[in-house]
mmCIF file of N, CA and C in Angstrom:
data_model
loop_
_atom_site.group_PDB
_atom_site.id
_atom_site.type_symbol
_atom_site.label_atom_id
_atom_site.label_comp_id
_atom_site.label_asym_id
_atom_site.label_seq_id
_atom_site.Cartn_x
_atom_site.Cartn_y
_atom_site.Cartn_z
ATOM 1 N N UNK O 1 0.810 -1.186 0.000
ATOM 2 C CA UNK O 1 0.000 0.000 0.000
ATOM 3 C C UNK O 1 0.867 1.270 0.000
ATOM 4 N N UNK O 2 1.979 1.157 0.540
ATOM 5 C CA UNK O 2 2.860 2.488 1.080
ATOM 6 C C UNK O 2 4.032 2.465 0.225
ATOM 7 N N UNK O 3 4.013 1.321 -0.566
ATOM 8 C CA UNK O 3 5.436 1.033 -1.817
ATOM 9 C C UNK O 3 5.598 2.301 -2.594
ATOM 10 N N UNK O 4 4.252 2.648 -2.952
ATOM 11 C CA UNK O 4 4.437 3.436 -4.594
ATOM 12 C C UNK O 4 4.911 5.161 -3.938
ATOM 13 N N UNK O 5 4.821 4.995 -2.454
ATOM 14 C CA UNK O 5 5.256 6.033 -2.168
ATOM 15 C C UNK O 5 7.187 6.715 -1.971
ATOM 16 N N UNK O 6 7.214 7.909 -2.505
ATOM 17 C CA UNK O 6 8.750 8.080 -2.075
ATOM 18 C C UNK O 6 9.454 8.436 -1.248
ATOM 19 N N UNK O 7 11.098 8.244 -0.673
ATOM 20 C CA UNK O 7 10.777 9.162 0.661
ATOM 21 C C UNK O 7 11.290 10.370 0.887
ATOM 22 N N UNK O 8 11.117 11.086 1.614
ATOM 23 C CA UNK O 8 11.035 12.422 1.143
ATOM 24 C C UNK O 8 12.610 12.819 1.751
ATOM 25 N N UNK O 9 13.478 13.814 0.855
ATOM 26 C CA UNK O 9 14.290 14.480 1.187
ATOM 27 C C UNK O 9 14.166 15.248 2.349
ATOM 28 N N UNK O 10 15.650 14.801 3.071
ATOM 29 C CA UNK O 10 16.170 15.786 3.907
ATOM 30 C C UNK O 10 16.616 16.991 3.656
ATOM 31 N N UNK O 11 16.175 17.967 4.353
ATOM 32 C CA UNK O 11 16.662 19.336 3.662
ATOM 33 C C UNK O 11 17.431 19.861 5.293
ATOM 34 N N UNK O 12 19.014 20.331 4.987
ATOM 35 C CA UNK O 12 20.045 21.200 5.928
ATOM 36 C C UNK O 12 19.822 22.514 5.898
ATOM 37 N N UNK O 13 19.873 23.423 6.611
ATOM 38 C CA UNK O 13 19.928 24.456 6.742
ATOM 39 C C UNK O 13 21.152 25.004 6.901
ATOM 40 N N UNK O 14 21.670 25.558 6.147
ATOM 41 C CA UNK O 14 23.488 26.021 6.461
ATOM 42 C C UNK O 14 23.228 27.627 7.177
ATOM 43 N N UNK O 15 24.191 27.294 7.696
ATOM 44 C CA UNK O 15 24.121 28.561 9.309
ATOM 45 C C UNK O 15 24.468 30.001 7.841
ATOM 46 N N UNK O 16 23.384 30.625 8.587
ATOM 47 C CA UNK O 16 22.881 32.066 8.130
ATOM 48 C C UNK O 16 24.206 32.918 7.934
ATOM 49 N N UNK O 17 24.756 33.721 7.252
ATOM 50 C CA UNK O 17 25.949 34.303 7.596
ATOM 51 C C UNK O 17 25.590 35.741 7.675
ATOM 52 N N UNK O 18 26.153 36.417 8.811
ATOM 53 C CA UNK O 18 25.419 37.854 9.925
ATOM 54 C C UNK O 18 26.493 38.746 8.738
ATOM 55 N N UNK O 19 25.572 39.561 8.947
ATOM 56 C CA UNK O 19 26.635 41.331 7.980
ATOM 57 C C UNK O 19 27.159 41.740 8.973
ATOM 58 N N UNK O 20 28.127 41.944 8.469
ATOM 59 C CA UNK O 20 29.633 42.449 9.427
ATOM 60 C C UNK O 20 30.538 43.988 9.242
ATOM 61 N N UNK O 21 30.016 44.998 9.550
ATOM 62 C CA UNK O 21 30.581 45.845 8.902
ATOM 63 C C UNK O 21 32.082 46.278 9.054
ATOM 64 N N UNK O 22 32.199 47.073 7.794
ATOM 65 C CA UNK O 22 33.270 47.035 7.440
ATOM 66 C C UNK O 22 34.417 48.317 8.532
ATOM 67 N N UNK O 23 33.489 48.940 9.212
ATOM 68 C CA UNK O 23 33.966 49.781 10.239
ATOM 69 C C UNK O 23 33.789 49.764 11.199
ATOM 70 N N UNK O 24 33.909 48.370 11.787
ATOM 71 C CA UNK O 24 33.330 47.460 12.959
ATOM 72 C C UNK O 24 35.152 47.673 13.596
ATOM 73 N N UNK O 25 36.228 47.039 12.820
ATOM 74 C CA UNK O 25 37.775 47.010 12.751
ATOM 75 C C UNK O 25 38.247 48.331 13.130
ATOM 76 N N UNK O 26 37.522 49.152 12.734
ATOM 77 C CA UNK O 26 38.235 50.423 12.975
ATOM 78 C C UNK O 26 37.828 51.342 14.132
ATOM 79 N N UNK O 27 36.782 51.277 14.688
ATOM 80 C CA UNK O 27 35.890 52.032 15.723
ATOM 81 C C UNK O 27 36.632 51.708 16.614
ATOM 82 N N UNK O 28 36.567 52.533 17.837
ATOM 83 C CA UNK O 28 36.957 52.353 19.306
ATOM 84 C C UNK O 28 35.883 51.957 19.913
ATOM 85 N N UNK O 29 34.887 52.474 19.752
ATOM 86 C CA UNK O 29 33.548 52.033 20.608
ATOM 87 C C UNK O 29 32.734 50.956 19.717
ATOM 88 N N UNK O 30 31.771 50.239 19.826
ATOM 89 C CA UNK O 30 30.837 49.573 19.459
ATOM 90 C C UNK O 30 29.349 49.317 20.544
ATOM 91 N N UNK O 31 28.588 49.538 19.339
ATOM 92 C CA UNK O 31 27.041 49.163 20.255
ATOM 93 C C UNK O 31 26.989 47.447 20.798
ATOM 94 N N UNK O 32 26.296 47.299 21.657
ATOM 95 C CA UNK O 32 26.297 45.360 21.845
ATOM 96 C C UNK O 32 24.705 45.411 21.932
ATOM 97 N N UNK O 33 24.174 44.423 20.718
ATOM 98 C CA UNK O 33 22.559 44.622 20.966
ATOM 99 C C UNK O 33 22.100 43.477 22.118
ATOM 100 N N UNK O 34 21.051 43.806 22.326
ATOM 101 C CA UNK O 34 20.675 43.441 23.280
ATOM 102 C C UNK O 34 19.509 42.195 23.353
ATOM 103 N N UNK O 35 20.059 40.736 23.799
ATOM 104 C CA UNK O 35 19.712 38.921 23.077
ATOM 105 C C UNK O 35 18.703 38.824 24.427
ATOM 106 N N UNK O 36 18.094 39.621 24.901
ATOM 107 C CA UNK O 36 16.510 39.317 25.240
ATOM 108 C C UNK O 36 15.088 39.389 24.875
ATOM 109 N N UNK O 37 14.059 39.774 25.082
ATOM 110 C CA UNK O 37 12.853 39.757 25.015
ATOM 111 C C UNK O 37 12.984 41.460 25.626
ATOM 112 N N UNK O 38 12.555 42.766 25.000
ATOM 113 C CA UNK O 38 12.546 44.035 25.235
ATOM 114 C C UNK O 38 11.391 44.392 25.305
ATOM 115 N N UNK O 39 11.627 45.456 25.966
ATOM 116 C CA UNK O 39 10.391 46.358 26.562
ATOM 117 C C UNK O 39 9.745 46.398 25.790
ATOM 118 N N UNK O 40 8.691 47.348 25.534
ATOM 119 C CA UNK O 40 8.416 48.451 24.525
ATOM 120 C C UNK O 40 9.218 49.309 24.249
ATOM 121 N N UNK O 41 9.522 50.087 23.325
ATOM 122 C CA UNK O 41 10.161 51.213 23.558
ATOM 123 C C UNK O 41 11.472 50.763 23.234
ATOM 124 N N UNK O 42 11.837 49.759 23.948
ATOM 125 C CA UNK O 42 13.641 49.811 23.973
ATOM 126 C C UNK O 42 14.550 49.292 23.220
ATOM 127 N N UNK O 43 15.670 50.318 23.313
ATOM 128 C CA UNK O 43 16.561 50.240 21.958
ATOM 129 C C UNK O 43 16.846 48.362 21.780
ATOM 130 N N UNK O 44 17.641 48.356 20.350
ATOM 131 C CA UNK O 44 17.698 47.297 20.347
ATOM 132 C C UNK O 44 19.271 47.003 20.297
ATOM 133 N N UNK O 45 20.167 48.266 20.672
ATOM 134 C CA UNK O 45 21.696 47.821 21.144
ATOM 135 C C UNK O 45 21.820 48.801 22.263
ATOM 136 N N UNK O 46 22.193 47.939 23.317
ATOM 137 C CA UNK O 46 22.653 49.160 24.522
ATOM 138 C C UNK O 46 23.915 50.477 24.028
ATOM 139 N N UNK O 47 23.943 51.141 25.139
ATOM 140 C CA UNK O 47 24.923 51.994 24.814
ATOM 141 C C UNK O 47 26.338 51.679 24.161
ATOM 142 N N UNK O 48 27.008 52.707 23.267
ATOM 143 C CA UNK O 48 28.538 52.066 22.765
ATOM 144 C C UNK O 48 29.497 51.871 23.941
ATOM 145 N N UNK O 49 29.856 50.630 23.891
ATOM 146 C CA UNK O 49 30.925 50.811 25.151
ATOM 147 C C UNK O 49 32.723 50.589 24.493
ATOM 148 N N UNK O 50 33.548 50.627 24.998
ATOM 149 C CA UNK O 50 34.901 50.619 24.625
ATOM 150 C C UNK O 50 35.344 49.363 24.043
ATOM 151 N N UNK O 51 36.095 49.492 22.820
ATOM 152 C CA UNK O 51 36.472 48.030 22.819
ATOM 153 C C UNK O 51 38.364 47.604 23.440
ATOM 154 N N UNK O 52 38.530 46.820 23.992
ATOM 155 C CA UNK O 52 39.929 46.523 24.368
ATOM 156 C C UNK O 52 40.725 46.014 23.775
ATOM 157 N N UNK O 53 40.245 44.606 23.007
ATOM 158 C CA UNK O 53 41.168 43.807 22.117
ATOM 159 C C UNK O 53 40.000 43.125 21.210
ATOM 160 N N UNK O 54 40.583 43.286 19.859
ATOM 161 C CA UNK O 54 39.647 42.815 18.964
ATOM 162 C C UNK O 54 40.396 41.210 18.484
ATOM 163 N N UNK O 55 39.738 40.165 17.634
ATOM 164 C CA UNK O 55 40.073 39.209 16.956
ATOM 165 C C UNK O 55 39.138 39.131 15.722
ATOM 166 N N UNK O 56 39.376 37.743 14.719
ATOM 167 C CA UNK O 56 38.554 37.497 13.951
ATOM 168 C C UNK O 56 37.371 37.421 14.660
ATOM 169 N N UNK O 57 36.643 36.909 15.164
ATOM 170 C CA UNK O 57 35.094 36.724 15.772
ATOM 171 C C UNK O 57 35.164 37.290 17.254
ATOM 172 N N UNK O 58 36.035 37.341 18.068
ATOM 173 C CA UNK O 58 35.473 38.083 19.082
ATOM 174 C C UNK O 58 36.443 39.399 19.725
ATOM 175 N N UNK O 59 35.765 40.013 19.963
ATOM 176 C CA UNK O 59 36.075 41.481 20.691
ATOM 177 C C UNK O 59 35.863 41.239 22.333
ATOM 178 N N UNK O 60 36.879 42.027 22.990
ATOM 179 C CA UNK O 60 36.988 42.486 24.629
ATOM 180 C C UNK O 60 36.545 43.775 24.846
ATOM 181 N N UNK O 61 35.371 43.723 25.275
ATOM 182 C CA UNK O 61 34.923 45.161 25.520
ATOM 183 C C UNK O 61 34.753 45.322 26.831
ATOM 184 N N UNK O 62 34.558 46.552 27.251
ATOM 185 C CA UNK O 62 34.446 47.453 28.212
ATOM 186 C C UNK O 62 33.290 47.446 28.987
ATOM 187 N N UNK O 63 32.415 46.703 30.103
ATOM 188 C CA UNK O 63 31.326 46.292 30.744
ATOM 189 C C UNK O 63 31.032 46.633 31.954
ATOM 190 N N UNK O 64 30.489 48.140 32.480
ATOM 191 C CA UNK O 64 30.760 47.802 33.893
ATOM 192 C C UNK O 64 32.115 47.971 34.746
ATOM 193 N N UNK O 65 33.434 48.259 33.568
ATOM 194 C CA UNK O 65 34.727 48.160 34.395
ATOM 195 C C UNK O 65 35.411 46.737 34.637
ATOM 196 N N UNK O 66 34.427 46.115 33.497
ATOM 197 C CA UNK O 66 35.449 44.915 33.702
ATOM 198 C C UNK O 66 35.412 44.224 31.966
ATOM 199 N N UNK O 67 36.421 43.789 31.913
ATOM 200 C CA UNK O 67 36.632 43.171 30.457
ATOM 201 C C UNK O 67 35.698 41.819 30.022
ATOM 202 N N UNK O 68 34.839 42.165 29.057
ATOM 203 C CA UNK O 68 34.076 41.175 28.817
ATOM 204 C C UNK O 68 34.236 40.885 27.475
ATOM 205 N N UNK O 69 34.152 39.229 27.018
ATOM 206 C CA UNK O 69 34.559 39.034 25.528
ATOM 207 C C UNK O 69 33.165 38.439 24.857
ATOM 208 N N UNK O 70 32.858 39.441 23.947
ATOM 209 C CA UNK O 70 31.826 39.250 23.142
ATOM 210 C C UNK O 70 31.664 38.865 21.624
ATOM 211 N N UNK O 71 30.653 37.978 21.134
ATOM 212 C CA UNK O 71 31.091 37.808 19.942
ATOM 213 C C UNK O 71 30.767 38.544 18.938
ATOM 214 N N UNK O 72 31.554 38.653 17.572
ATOM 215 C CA UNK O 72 31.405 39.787 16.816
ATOM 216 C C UNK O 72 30.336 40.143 15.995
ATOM 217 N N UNK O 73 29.083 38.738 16.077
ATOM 218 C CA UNK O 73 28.066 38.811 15.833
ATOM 219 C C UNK O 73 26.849 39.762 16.320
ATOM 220 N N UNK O 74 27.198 39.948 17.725
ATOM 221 C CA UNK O 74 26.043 40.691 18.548
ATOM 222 C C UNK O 74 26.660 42.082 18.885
ATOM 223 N N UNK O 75 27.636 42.463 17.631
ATOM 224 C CA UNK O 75 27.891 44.308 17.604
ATOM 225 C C UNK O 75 27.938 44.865 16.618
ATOM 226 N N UNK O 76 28.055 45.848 16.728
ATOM 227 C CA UNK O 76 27.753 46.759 15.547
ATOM 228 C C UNK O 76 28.618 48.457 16.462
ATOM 229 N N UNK O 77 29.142 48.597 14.853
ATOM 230 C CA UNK O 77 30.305 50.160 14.960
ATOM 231 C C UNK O 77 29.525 51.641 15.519
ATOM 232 N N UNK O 78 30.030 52.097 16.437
ATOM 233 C CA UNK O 78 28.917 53.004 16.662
ATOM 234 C C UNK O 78 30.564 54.452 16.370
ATOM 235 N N UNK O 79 29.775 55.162 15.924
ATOM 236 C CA UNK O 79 30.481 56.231 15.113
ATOM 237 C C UNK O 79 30.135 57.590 15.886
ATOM 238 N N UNK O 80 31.309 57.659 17.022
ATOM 239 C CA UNK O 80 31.150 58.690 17.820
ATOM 240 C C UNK O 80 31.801 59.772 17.054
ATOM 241 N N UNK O 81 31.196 61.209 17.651
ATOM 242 C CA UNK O 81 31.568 62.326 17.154
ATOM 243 C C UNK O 81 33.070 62.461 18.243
ATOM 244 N N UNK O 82 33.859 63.055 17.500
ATOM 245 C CA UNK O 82 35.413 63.835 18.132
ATOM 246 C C UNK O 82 35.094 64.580 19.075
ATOM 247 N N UNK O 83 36.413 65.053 20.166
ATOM 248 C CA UNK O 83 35.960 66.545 21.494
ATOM 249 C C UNK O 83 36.016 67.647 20.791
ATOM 250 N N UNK O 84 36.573 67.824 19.563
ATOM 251 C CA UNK O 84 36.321 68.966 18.734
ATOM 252 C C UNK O 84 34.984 69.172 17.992
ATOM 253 N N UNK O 85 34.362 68.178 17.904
ATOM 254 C CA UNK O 85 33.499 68.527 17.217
ATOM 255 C C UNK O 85 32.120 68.780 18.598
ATOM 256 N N UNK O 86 31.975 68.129 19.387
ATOM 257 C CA UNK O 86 30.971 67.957 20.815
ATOM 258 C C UNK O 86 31.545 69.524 21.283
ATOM 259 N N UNK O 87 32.653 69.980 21.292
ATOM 260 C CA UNK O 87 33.257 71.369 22.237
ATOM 261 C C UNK O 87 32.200 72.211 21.331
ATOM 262 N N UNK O 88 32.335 72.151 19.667
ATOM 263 C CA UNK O 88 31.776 73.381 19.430
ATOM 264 C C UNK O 88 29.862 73.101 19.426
ATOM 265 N N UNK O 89 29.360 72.226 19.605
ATOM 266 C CA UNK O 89 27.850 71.778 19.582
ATOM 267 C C UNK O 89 27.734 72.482 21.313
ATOM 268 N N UNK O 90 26.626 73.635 21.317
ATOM 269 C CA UNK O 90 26.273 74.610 22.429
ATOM 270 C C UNK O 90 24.989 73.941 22.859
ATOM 271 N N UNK O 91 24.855 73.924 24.192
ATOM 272 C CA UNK O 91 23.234 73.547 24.616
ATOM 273 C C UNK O 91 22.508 74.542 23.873
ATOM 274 N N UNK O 92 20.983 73.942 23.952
ATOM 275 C CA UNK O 92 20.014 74.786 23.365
ATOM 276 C C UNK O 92 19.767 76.106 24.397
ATOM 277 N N UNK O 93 19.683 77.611 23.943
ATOM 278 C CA UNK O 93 19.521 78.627 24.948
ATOM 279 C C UNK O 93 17.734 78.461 25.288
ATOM 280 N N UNK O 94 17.247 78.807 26.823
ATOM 281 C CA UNK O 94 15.624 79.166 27.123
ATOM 282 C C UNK O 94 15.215 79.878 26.634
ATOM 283 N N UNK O 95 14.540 80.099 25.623
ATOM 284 C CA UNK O 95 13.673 81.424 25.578
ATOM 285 C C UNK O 95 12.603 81.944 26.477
ATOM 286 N N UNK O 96 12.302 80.707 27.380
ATOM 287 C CA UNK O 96 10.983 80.609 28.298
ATOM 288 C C UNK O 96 11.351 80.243 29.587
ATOM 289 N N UNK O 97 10.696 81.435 30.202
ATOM 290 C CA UNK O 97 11.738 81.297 31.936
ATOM 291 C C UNK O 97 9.902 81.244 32.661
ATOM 292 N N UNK O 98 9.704 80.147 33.216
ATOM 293 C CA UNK O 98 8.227 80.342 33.931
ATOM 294 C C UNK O 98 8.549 80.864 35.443
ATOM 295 N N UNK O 99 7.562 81.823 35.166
ATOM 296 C CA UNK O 99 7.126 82.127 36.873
ATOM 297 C C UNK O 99 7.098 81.479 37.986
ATOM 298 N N UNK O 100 7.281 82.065 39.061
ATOM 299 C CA UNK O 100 7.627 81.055 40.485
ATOM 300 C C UNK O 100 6.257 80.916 40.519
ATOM 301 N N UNK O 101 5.141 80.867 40.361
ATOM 302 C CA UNK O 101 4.163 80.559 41.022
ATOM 303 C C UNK O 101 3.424 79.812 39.588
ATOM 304 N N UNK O 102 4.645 79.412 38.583
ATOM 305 C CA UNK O 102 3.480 78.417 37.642
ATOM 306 C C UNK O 102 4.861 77.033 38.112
ATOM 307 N N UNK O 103 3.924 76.500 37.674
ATOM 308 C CA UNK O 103 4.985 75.092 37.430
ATOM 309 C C UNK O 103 4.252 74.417 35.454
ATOM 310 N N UNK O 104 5.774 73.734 34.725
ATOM 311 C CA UNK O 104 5.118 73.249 33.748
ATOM 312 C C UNK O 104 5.371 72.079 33.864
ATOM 313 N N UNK O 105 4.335 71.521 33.474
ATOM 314 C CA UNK O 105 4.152 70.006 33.335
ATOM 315 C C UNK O 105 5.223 69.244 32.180
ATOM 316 N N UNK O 106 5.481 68.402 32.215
ATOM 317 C CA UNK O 106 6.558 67.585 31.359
ATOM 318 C C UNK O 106 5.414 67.818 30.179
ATOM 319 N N UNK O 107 4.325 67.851 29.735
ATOM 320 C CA UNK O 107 4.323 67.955 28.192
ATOM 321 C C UNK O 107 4.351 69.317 28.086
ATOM 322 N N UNK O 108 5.080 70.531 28.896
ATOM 323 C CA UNK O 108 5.217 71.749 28.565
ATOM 324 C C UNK O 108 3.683 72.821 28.584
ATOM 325 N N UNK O 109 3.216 72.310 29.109
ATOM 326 C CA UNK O 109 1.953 73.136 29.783
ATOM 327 C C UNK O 109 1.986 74.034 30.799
ATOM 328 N N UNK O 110 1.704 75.221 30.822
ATOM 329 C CA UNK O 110 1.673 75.811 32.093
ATOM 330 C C UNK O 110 0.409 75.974 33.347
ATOM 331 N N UNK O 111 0.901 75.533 34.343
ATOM 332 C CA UNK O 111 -0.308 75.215 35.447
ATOM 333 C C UNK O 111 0.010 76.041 36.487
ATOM 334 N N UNK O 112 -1.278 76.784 37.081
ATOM 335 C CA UNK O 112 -1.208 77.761 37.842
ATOM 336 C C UNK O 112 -1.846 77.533 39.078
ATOM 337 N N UNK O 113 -1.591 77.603 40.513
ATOM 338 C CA UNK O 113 -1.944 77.270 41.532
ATOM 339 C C UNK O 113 -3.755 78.033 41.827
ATOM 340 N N UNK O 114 -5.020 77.436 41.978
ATOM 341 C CA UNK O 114 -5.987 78.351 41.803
ATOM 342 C C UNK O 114 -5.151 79.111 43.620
ATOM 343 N N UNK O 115 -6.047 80.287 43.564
ATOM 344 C CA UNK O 115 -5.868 81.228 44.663
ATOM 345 C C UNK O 115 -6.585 80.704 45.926
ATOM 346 N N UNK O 116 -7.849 80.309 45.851
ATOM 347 C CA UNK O 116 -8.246 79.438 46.655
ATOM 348 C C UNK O 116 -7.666 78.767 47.730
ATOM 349 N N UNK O 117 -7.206 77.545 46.888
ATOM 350 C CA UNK O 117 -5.776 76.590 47.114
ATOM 351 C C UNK O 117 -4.830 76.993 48.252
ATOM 352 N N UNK O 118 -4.224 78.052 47.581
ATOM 353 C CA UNK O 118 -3.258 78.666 48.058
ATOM 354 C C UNK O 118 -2.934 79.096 49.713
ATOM 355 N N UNK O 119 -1.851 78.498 50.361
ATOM 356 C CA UNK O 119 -2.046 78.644 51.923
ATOM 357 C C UNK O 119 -0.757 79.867 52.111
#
């Protein structure tokens, strides 16, 4: 009954090969993304941290203050600006100075104490 049937090919999956950039070698810092289940909201590589010693597949980076070796799969080059270039970038100036008797709310609203209220 089951003769005329054939049997079916095995099919391999050959391991995926990750993009690697090409200014991964050259950066001092690198992002390390982040191999959990995330918030909402949250990024998907923590902050750039330092790298110490690089190889073909893995890098020694900077964790906390202590040397941790990560593989070169789970980073990516993060392309910091120079102290010359951050020295001349100025905070933004206030144009808007609120009154002691308002307070603004984080979406930038201004709220005023009723008089009532007021002791």
């Amino acid at each position: 009954m089951f003769d005329h049937l054939d049997q079916s090919h095995l099919y391999f999956m050959a391991p995926s090969s990750v993009f690697v950039s090409d200014d991964i070698v050259k950066e001092s810092h690198v992002f390390l993304r982040i191999d959990r289940v995330r918030k909402s909201l949250e990024p998907l590589y923590a902050v750039p941290y330092k790298v110490l010693s690089r190889s073909a597949k893995v890098f020694t980076v900077e964790i906390d203050g202590k040397p941790t070796t990560v593989s070169i799969d789970s980073l990516k080059a993060a392309h910091l600006f120079t102290d010359e270039v951050a020295s001349r970038i100025s905070p933004p100036i206030s144009t808007y100075e609120a009154h002691k008797s308002e307070v603004v709310t984080r979406y930038g609203r201004r709220s005023r104490t009723v008089a009532h209220f007021q002791t």
